[in-house]
PDB file of C-alpha atoms in Angstrom:
ATOM      1  CA  GLN A 736      -0.086  -0.237  -0.169  1.00  0.00           C
ATOM      2  CA  SER A 737       1.292   3.490  -0.838  1.00  0.00           C
ATOM      3  CA  ALA A 738       1.860   6.348   1.158  1.00  0.00           C
ATOM      4  CA  LEU A 739      -0.398   9.482   1.315  1.00  0.00           C
ATOM      5  CA  THR A 740       0.793  12.170  -0.944  1.00  0.00           C
ATOM      6  CA  GLN A 741       1.410  15.420   1.319  1.00  0.00           C
ATOM      7  CA  PRO A 742       3.612  18.579   0.125  1.00  0.00           C
ATOM      8  CA  ALA A 743       7.388  18.240   1.367  1.00  0.00           C
ATOM      9  CA  SER A 744       7.468  22.294   3.387  1.00  0.00           C
ATOM     10  CA  VAL A 745       4.455  24.475   3.372  1.00  0.00           C
ATOM     11  CA  SER A 746       4.890  28.281   5.070  1.00  0.00           C
ATOM     12  CA  GLY A 747       4.045  31.167   6.446  1.00  0.00           C
ATOM     13  CA  SER A 748       3.858  34.321   7.994  1.00  0.00           C
ATOM     14  CA  PRO A 749       2.392  34.675  11.553  1.00  0.00           C
ATOM     15  CA  GLY A 750      -1.206  35.012  11.968  1.00  0.00           C
ATOM     16  CA  GLN A 751      -1.776  33.984   8.562  1.00  0.00           C
ATOM     17  CA  SER A 752      -3.120  30.292   7.391  1.00  0.00           C
ATOM     18  CA  ILE A 753      -2.321  27.510   5.842  1.00  0.00           C
ATOM     19  CA  THR A 754      -3.538  24.442   4.119  1.00  0.00           C
ATOM     20  CA  ILE A 755      -1.415  21.161   4.443  1.00  0.00           C
ATOM     21  CA  SER A 756      -3.007  18.654   1.747  1.00  0.00           C
ATOM     22  CA  CYS A 757      -3.569  14.588   2.300  1.00  0.00           C
ATOM     23  CA  THR A 758      -3.761  12.900  -1.145  1.00  0.00           C
ATOM     24  CA  GLY A 759      -4.476   8.980  -1.530  1.00  0.00           C
ATOM     25  CA  THR A 760      -7.069   7.411  -3.389  1.00  0.00           C
ATOM     26  CA  SER A 761     -10.451   5.793  -4.003  1.00  0.00           C
ATOM     27  CA  SER A 762      -9.137   2.789  -2.411  1.00  0.00           C
ATOM     28  CA  ASP A 763      -8.108   4.348   0.854  1.00  0.00           C
ATOM     29  CA  ILE A 764      -9.391   8.527   1.684  1.00  0.00           C
ATOM     30  CA  GLY A 765     -11.930   8.203  -1.099  1.00  0.00           C
ATOM     31  CA  ASN A 766     -13.432   5.014   0.215  1.00  0.00           C
ATOM     32  CA  TYR A 767     -14.363   6.702   3.513  1.00  0.00           C
ATOM     33  CA  ASP A 768     -11.676   5.483   4.991  1.00  0.00           C
ATOM     34  CA  ILE A 769     -10.982   7.892   8.605  1.00  0.00           C
ATOM     35  CA  VAL A 770      -8.084  10.307   8.635  1.00  0.00           C
ATOM     36  CA  SER A 771      -6.431  11.709  11.171  1.00  0.00           C
ATOM     37  CA  TRP A 772      -3.762  14.217  11.930  1.00  0.00           C
ATOM     38  CA  TYR A 773      -0.207  14.318  14.379  1.00  0.00           C
ATOM     39  CA  GLN A 774       2.050  17.072  15.073  1.00  0.00           C
ATOM     40  CA  ARG A 775       6.008  16.439  15.623  1.00  0.00           C
ATOM     41  CA  HIS A 776       8.067  18.682  17.399  1.00  0.00           C
ATOM     42  CA  PRO A 777      12.285  18.016  17.205  1.00  0.00           C
ATOM     43  CA  ASP A 778      12.642  15.253  19.824  1.00  0.00           C
ATOM     44  CA  LYS A 779       9.245  14.858  20.825  1.00  0.00           C
ATOM     45  CA  ALA A 780       5.995  12.721  20.916  1.00  0.00           C
ATOM     46  CA  PRO A 781       4.470  12.701  18.222  1.00  0.00           C
ATOM     47  CA  LYS A 782       0.752  14.566  19.222  1.00  0.00           C
ATOM     48  CA  LEU A 783      -2.866  14.059  18.043  1.00  0.00           C
ATOM     49  CA  MET A 784      -3.974  17.651  16.356  1.00  0.00           C
ATOM     50  CA  ILE A 785      -7.329  15.822  14.486  1.00  0.00           C
ATOM     51  CA  TYR A 786      -8.751  12.496  14.835  1.00  0.00           C
ATOM     52  CA  GLU A 787     -12.072  11.307  12.420  1.00  0.00           C
ATOM     53  CA  ASP A 788     -11.383  13.419   9.545  1.00  0.00           C
ATOM     54  CA  ASN A 789     -12.555  17.283  10.905  1.00  0.00           C
ATOM     55  CA  GLN A 790     -12.808  16.507  15.129  1.00  0.00           C
ATOM     56  CA  ARG A 791     -10.325  17.887  17.908  1.00  0.00           C
ATOM     57  CA  PRO A 792      -9.259  16.107  20.905  1.00  0.00           C
ATOM     58  CA  SER A 793      -9.492  18.179  24.121  1.00  0.00           C
ATOM     59  CA  GLY A 794      -7.055  20.942  24.629  1.00  0.00           C
ATOM     60  CA  VAL A 795      -6.066  21.552  20.397  1.00  0.00           C
ATOM     61  CA  SER A 796      -6.856  24.952  19.490  1.00  0.00           C
ATOM     62  CA  ASP A 797      -9.279  26.224  17.592  1.00  0.00           C
ATOM     63  CA  ARG A 798      -7.460  26.929  14.825  1.00  0.00           C
ATOM     64  CA  PHE A 799      -6.543  23.376  13.494  1.00  0.00           C
ATOM     65  CA  SER A 800      -9.243  22.408  11.544  1.00  0.00           C
ATOM     66  CA  GLY A 801      -9.484  19.100   9.528  1.00  0.00           C
ATOM     67  CA  SER A 802     -11.843  18.276   6.485  1.00  0.00           C
ATOM     68  CA  LYS A 803     -11.777  15.928   3.139  1.00  0.00           C
ATOM     69  CA  SER A 804     -13.174  15.487  -0.252  1.00  0.00           C
ATOM     70  CA  GLY A 805     -13.103  12.720  -2.278  1.00  0.00           C
ATOM     71  CA  ASN A 806      -9.332  11.313  -2.606  1.00  0.00           C
ATOM     72  CA  THR A 807      -8.121  14.591  -0.544  1.00  0.00           C
ATOM     73  CA  ALA A 808      -7.715  15.339   3.678  1.00  0.00           C
ATOM     74  CA  SER A 809      -6.641  18.619   4.743  1.00  0.00           C
ATOM     75  CA  LEU A 810      -5.311  20.380   7.916  1.00  0.00           C
ATOM     76  CA  THR A 811      -6.021  24.361   7.394  1.00  0.00           C
ATOM     77  CA  ILE A 812      -4.076  26.226  11.015  1.00  0.00           C
ATOM     78  CA  SER A 813      -5.425  29.882  10.938  1.00  0.00           C
ATOM     79  CA  GLY A 814      -3.522  32.505  12.671  1.00  0.00           C
ATOM     80  CA  LEU A 815      -0.492  30.548  12.495  1.00  0.00           C
ATOM     81  CA  GLN A 816       1.575  31.184  15.872  1.00  0.00           C
ATOM     82  CA  ALA A 817       5.752  30.246  15.992  1.00  0.00           C
ATOM     83  CA  GLU A 818       4.350  27.736  18.182  1.00  0.00           C
ATOM     84  CA  ASP A 819       3.072  25.523  15.392  1.00  0.00           C
ATOM     85  CA  GLU A 820       6.131  25.659  13.496  1.00  0.00           C
ATOM     86  CA  GLY A 821       7.363  21.342  13.038  1.00  0.00           C
ATOM     87  CA  ASP A 822       6.148  18.288  10.964  1.00  0.00           C
ATOM     88  CA  TYR A 823       3.149  17.412  10.026  1.00  0.00           C
ATOM     89  CA  TYR A 824       1.482  14.522   9.152  1.00  0.00           C
ATOM     90  CA  CYS A 825      -1.554  12.197   8.050  1.00  0.00           C
ATOM     91  CA  CYS A 826      -2.889   8.915   8.539  1.00  0.00           C
ATOM     92  CA  SER A 827      -5.813   6.692   6.784  1.00  0.00           C
ATOM     93  CA  SER A 828      -7.228   3.586   8.493  1.00  0.00           C
ATOM     94  CA  GLU A 829      -7.615   1.064   6.041  1.00  0.00           C
ATOM     95  CA  GLY A 830     -10.993  -0.408   5.782  1.00  0.00           C
ATOM     96  CA  ARG A 831     -10.995  -3.125   8.145  1.00  0.00           C
ATOM     97  CA  ARG A 832      -8.939  -1.257  10.467  1.00  0.00           C
ATOM     98  CA  ASN A 833      -6.233  -3.587  10.970  1.00  0.00           C
ATOM     99  CA  SER A 834      -4.173  -1.503   8.792  1.00  0.00           C
ATOM    100  CA  TYR A 835      -2.603   1.980   8.372  1.00  0.00           C
ATOM    101  CA  VAL A 836      -0.941   4.403   5.792  1.00  0.00           C
ATOM    102  CA  PHE A 837       0.607   7.842   6.577  1.00  0.00           C
ATOM    103  CA  GLY A 838       1.559  10.062   4.676  1.00  0.00           C
ATOM    104  CA  SER A 839       5.459  11.558   3.495  1.00  0.00           C
ATOM    105  CA  VAL A 840       5.343  14.262   6.096  1.00  0.00           C
ATOM    106  CA  THR A 841       4.482  18.030   5.941  1.00  0.00           C
ATOM    107  CA  LYS A 842       6.838  20.599   7.701  1.00  0.00           C
ATOM    108  CA  LEU A 843       5.710  23.354   8.210  1.00  0.00           C
ATOM    109  CA  THR A 844       7.837  26.753   8.679  1.00  0.00           C
ATOM    110  CA  VAL A 845       6.435  29.939  10.789  1.00  0.00           C
ATOM    111  CA  LEU A 846       8.230  32.342   9.030  1.00  0.00           C
TER     112      LEU A 846
ATOM    113  CA  GLN B1497      -1.904  11.410  31.590  1.00  0.00           C
ATOM    114  CA  VAL B1498      -0.903   8.039  29.618  1.00  0.00           C
ATOM    115  CA  GLN B1499       3.064   8.598  28.733  1.00  0.00           C
ATOM    116  CA  LEU B1500       4.764   5.174  26.459  1.00  0.00           C
ATOM    117  CA  GLN B1501       8.127   4.762  26.941  1.00  0.00           C
ATOM    118  CA  GLU B1502      10.276   3.266  23.696  1.00  0.00           C
ATOM    119  CA  SER B1503      13.933   0.642  24.947  1.00  0.00           C
ATOM    120  CA  GLY B1504      15.908  -1.242  23.595  1.00  0.00           C
ATOM    121  CA  PRO B1505      19.397  -1.403  21.531  1.00  0.00           C
ATOM    122  CA  GLY B1506      20.338   1.842  19.579  1.00  0.00           C
ATOM    123  CA  LEU B1507      22.762  -0.629  17.271  1.00  0.00           C
ATOM    124  CA  VAL B1508      21.687  -4.121  15.782  1.00  0.00           C
ATOM    125  CA  LYS B1509      24.174  -6.106  13.325  1.00  0.00           C
ATOM    126  CA  PRO B1510      23.084  -7.267  10.254  1.00  0.00           C
ATOM    127  CA  SER B1511      20.994 -10.427   9.790  1.00  0.00           C
ATOM    128  CA  GLU B1512      20.576  -9.981  13.913  1.00  0.00           C
ATOM    129  CA  THR B1513      16.939  -9.144  15.173  1.00  0.00           C
ATOM    130  CA  LEU B1514      15.856  -6.171  16.629  1.00  0.00           C
ATOM    131  CA  SER B1515      13.941  -6.073  19.993  1.00  0.00           C
ATOM    132  CA  LEU B1516      12.361  -3.077  21.287  1.00  0.00           C
ATOM    133  CA  THR B1517      10.282  -2.435  24.551  1.00  0.00           C
ATOM    134  CA  CYS B1518       7.177   0.328  25.337  1.00  0.00           C
ATOM    135  CA  SER B1519       6.476   0.892  28.978  1.00  0.00           C
ATOM    136  CA  VAL B1520       3.465   2.231  29.619  1.00  0.00           C
ATOM    137  CA  SER B1521       2.685   4.643  33.075  1.00  0.00           C
ATOM    138  CA  GLY B1522      -0.369   6.108  33.792  1.00  0.00           C
ATOM    139  CA  GLY B1523      -2.576   3.760  32.231  1.00  0.00           C
ATOM    140  CA  SER B1524      -3.429  -0.297  31.165  1.00  0.00           C
ATOM    141  CA  VAL B1525      -2.224  -1.602  28.007  1.00  0.00           C
ATOM    142  CA  SER B1526      -5.683  -4.025  29.440  1.00  0.00           C
ATOM    143  CA  ARG B1527      -7.166  -1.096  27.913  1.00  0.00           C
ATOM    144  CA  ARG B1528     -10.755  -2.893  25.818  1.00  0.00           C
ATOM    145  CA  GLY B1529     -10.783  -0.268  23.344  1.00  0.00           C
ATOM    146  CA  ALA B1530      -7.209   0.005  22.399  1.00  0.00           C
ATOM    147  CA  SER B1531      -4.767  -1.201  20.837  1.00  0.00           C
ATOM    148  CA  TRP B1532      -0.785  -1.173  20.534  1.00  0.00           C
ATOM    149  CA  SER B1533       1.450  -0.173  17.522  1.00  0.00           C
ATOM    150  CA  TRP B1534       4.966   0.053  16.634  1.00  0.00           C
ATOM    151  CA  ILE B1535       5.700   2.690  13.648  1.00  0.00           C
ATOM    152  CA  ARG B1536       8.744   3.817  12.274  1.00  0.00           C
ATOM    153  CA  GLN B1537      10.561   5.876  10.253  1.00  0.00           C
ATOM    154  CA  PRO B1538      13.471   6.090   8.300  1.00  0.00           C
ATOM    155  CA  PRO B1539      15.542   9.114   7.560  1.00  0.00           C
ATOM    156  CA  GLY B1540      14.483  11.025   4.854  1.00  0.00           C
ATOM    157  CA  LYS B1541      11.408   8.475   4.345  1.00  0.00           C
ATOM    158  CA  GLY B1542       7.866   8.650   5.942  1.00  0.00           C
ATOM    159  CA  LEU B1543       6.306   7.365   8.920  1.00  0.00           C
ATOM    160  CA  GLU B1544       5.114   3.243   8.370  1.00  0.00           C
ATOM    161  CA  TRP B1545       3.459   1.186  10.508  1.00  0.00           C
ATOM    162  CA  ILE B1546       4.400  -1.612  11.600  1.00  0.00           C
ATOM    163  CA  GLY B1547       1.799  -3.683  13.143  1.00  0.00           C
ATOM    164  CA  ASP B1548      -0.475  -3.852  16.345  1.00  0.00           C
ATOM    165  CA  ILE B1549      -0.928  -5.869  19.451  1.00  0.00           C
ATOM    166  CA  PHE B1550      -4.154  -5.983  21.686  1.00  0.00           C
ATOM    167  CA  TYR B1551      -3.992  -6.609  25.599  1.00  0.00           C
ATOM    168  CA  SER B1552      -5.244 -10.627  24.881  1.00  0.00           C
ATOM    169  CA  GLY B1553      -2.500 -11.162  22.521  1.00  0.00           C
ATOM    170  CA  SER B1554      -4.208 -10.742  19.473  1.00  0.00           C
ATOM    171  CA  THR B1555      -1.926  -9.060  16.483  1.00  0.00           C
ATOM    172  CA  ASN B1556      -2.187  -7.607  12.956  1.00  0.00           C
ATOM    173  CA  TYR B1557       0.811  -6.882  11.139  1.00  0.00           C
ATOM    174  CA  ASN B1558       2.014  -4.733   8.182  1.00  0.00           C
ATOM    175  CA  PRO B1559       1.606  -7.294   4.923  1.00  0.00           C
ATOM    176  CA  SER B1560       5.437  -5.945   3.621  1.00  0.00           C
ATOM    177  CA  LEU B1561       6.395  -6.982   7.236  1.00  0.00           C
ATOM    178  CA  LYS B1562       4.678  -9.419   8.711  1.00  0.00           C
ATOM    179  CA  SER B1563       7.416 -12.369   7.544  1.00  0.00           C
ATOM    180  CA  ARG B1564       9.830 -10.718   9.829  1.00  0.00           C
ATOM    181  CA  VAL B1565       7.572  -9.025  12.959  1.00  0.00           C
ATOM    182  CA  THR B1566       6.329 -10.664  15.954  1.00  0.00           C
ATOM    183  CA  MET B1567       5.138  -8.634  18.607  1.00  0.00           C
ATOM    184  CA  SER B1568       4.219  -9.262  22.773  1.00  0.00           C
ATOM    185  CA  VAL B1569       2.635  -7.961  25.243  1.00  0.00           C
ATOM    186  CA  ASP B1570       2.949  -8.204  28.906  1.00  0.00           C
ATOM    187  CA  THR B1571       0.262  -7.031  31.468  1.00  0.00           C
ATOM    188  CA  SER B1572       2.033  -8.153  34.586  1.00  0.00           C
ATOM    189  CA  LYS B1573       4.500  -5.590  33.466  1.00  0.00           C
ATOM    190  CA  ASN B1574       2.147  -2.940  31.767  1.00  0.00           C
ATOM    191  CA  ARG B1575       4.090  -3.213  28.625  1.00  0.00           C
ATOM    192  CA  PHE B1576       4.424  -4.640  24.732  1.00  0.00           C
ATOM    193  CA  SER B1577       7.396  -5.685  22.523  1.00  0.00           C
ATOM    194  CA  LEU B1578       8.687  -5.769  18.989  1.00  0.00           C
ATOM    195  CA  LYS B1579      11.349  -8.351  17.503  1.00  0.00           C
ATOM    196  CA  LEU B1580      12.727  -7.746  13.766  1.00  0.00           C
ATOM    197  CA  SER B1581      13.857 -10.354  12.469  1.00  0.00           C
ATOM    198  CA  SER B1582      16.751 -10.717   9.901  1.00  0.00           C
ATOM    199  CA  VAL B1583      17.066  -7.185   9.574  1.00  0.00           C
ATOM    200  CA  THR B1584      19.557  -4.714   7.238  1.00  0.00           C
ATOM    201  CA  ALA B1585      19.946  -1.577   6.389  1.00  0.00           C
ATOM    202  CA  ALA B1586      16.748  -0.822   5.136  1.00  0.00           C
ATOM    203  CA  ASP B1587      15.184  -1.516   8.576  1.00  0.00           C
ATOM    204  CA  THR B1588      17.425   2.078  10.652  1.00  0.00           C
ATOM    205  CA  ALA B1589      14.761   3.942  11.188  1.00  0.00           C
ATOM    206  CA  VAL B1590      13.054   5.795  14.522  1.00  0.00           C
ATOM    207  CA  TYR B1591      11.339   3.743  16.023  1.00  0.00           C
ATOM    208  CA  TYR B1592       7.917   4.714  17.877  1.00  0.00           C
ATOM    209  CA  CYS B1593       5.159   2.811  19.719  1.00  0.00           C
ATOM    210  CA  ALA B1594       1.690   4.428  20.290  1.00  0.00           C
ATOM    211  CA  ARG B1595      -1.822   3.584  21.683  1.00  0.00           C
ATOM    212  CA  PHE B1596      -4.400   3.348  18.814  1.00  0.00           C
ATOM    213  CA  ILE B1597      -7.712   3.549  20.274  1.00  0.00           C
ATOM    214  CA  THR B1598     -10.534   2.348  18.170  1.00  0.00           C
ATOM    215  CA  GLU B1599     -13.566   4.539  18.676  1.00  0.00           C
ATOM    216  CA  SER B1600     -11.733   6.977  17.566  1.00  0.00           C
ATOM    217  CA  ASP B1601      -9.690   5.312  14.820  1.00  0.00           C
ATOM    218  CA  CYS B1602      -6.711   7.598  15.686  1.00  0.00           C
ATOM    219  CA  PHE B1603      -3.225   7.285  17.881  1.00  0.00           C
ATOM    220  CA  ASP B1604      -3.763   9.744  20.506  1.00  0.00           C
ATOM    221  CA  MET B1605      -0.457   8.650  22.656  1.00  0.00           C
ATOM    222  CA  TRP B1606       2.815   8.711  21.078  1.00  0.00           C
ATOM    223  CA  GLY B1607       6.693   7.688  22.529  1.00  0.00           C
ATOM    224  CA  GLN B1608       9.350  10.242  22.042  1.00  0.00           C
ATOM    225  CA  GLY B1609      10.839   7.458  19.633  1.00  0.00           C
ATOM    226  CA  THR B1610      14.453   5.371  19.592  1.00  0.00           C
ATOM    227  CA  MET B1611      16.438   5.671  16.896  1.00  0.00           C
ATOM    228  CA  VAL B1612      18.133   2.138  15.496  1.00  0.00           C
ATOM    229  CA  THR B1613      20.742   1.901  13.508  1.00  0.00           C
ATOM    230  CA  VAL B1614      21.601  -1.368  11.353  1.00  0.00           C
ATOM    231  CA  SER B1615      25.143  -2.082  10.929  1.00  0.00           C
ATOM    232  CA  SER B1616      27.940  -4.018  11.405  1.00  0.00           C
TER     233      SER B1616
END
């Protein structure tokens, strides 16, 4: 199973909004598989930011939002802050929920 | 707050077996509705799910690694383990352990990751 496709990098200035795309196929994202998003800072444990396509865990800022259309899921961060800088990756749970595929990781730079 | 911590050798020789353990604190590996995964990221590449295990010992493995992977769980010590046999340089990666919540279809807790290098 191929990895989901994400842009290698995105950037934005403080206060701006950015969107990170996560493109799969009609066999995964386009087949109603569930998408989640994770943030990773250097030398820290990855953090869940979005689950079930568009749900935010308790404690995650409402500046983070998720959406999905067709074969593509998206993570939008509004009002960019310096602390948002880091790596982001998506994950799709496959079919019978016993196999998972990740995106190729996007590095977010806050200018 | 649940915390996961990976441990194991940072250097493994080619053809040998990679062994890692994930210790869970602040929560139980016997939790219903959860499974416990291993995920890795080779240098310069994306994340790859290796497999998971339930408290019962039931496992699911990535088909691409299935022939070399063995996972186990020790509920008495609240930890779970990974063994990957016949390693090559391609198995060099940061290895993460994580908890998957079935109801939410997501990995809600992760360890910091541990770097494992395969080299003679």
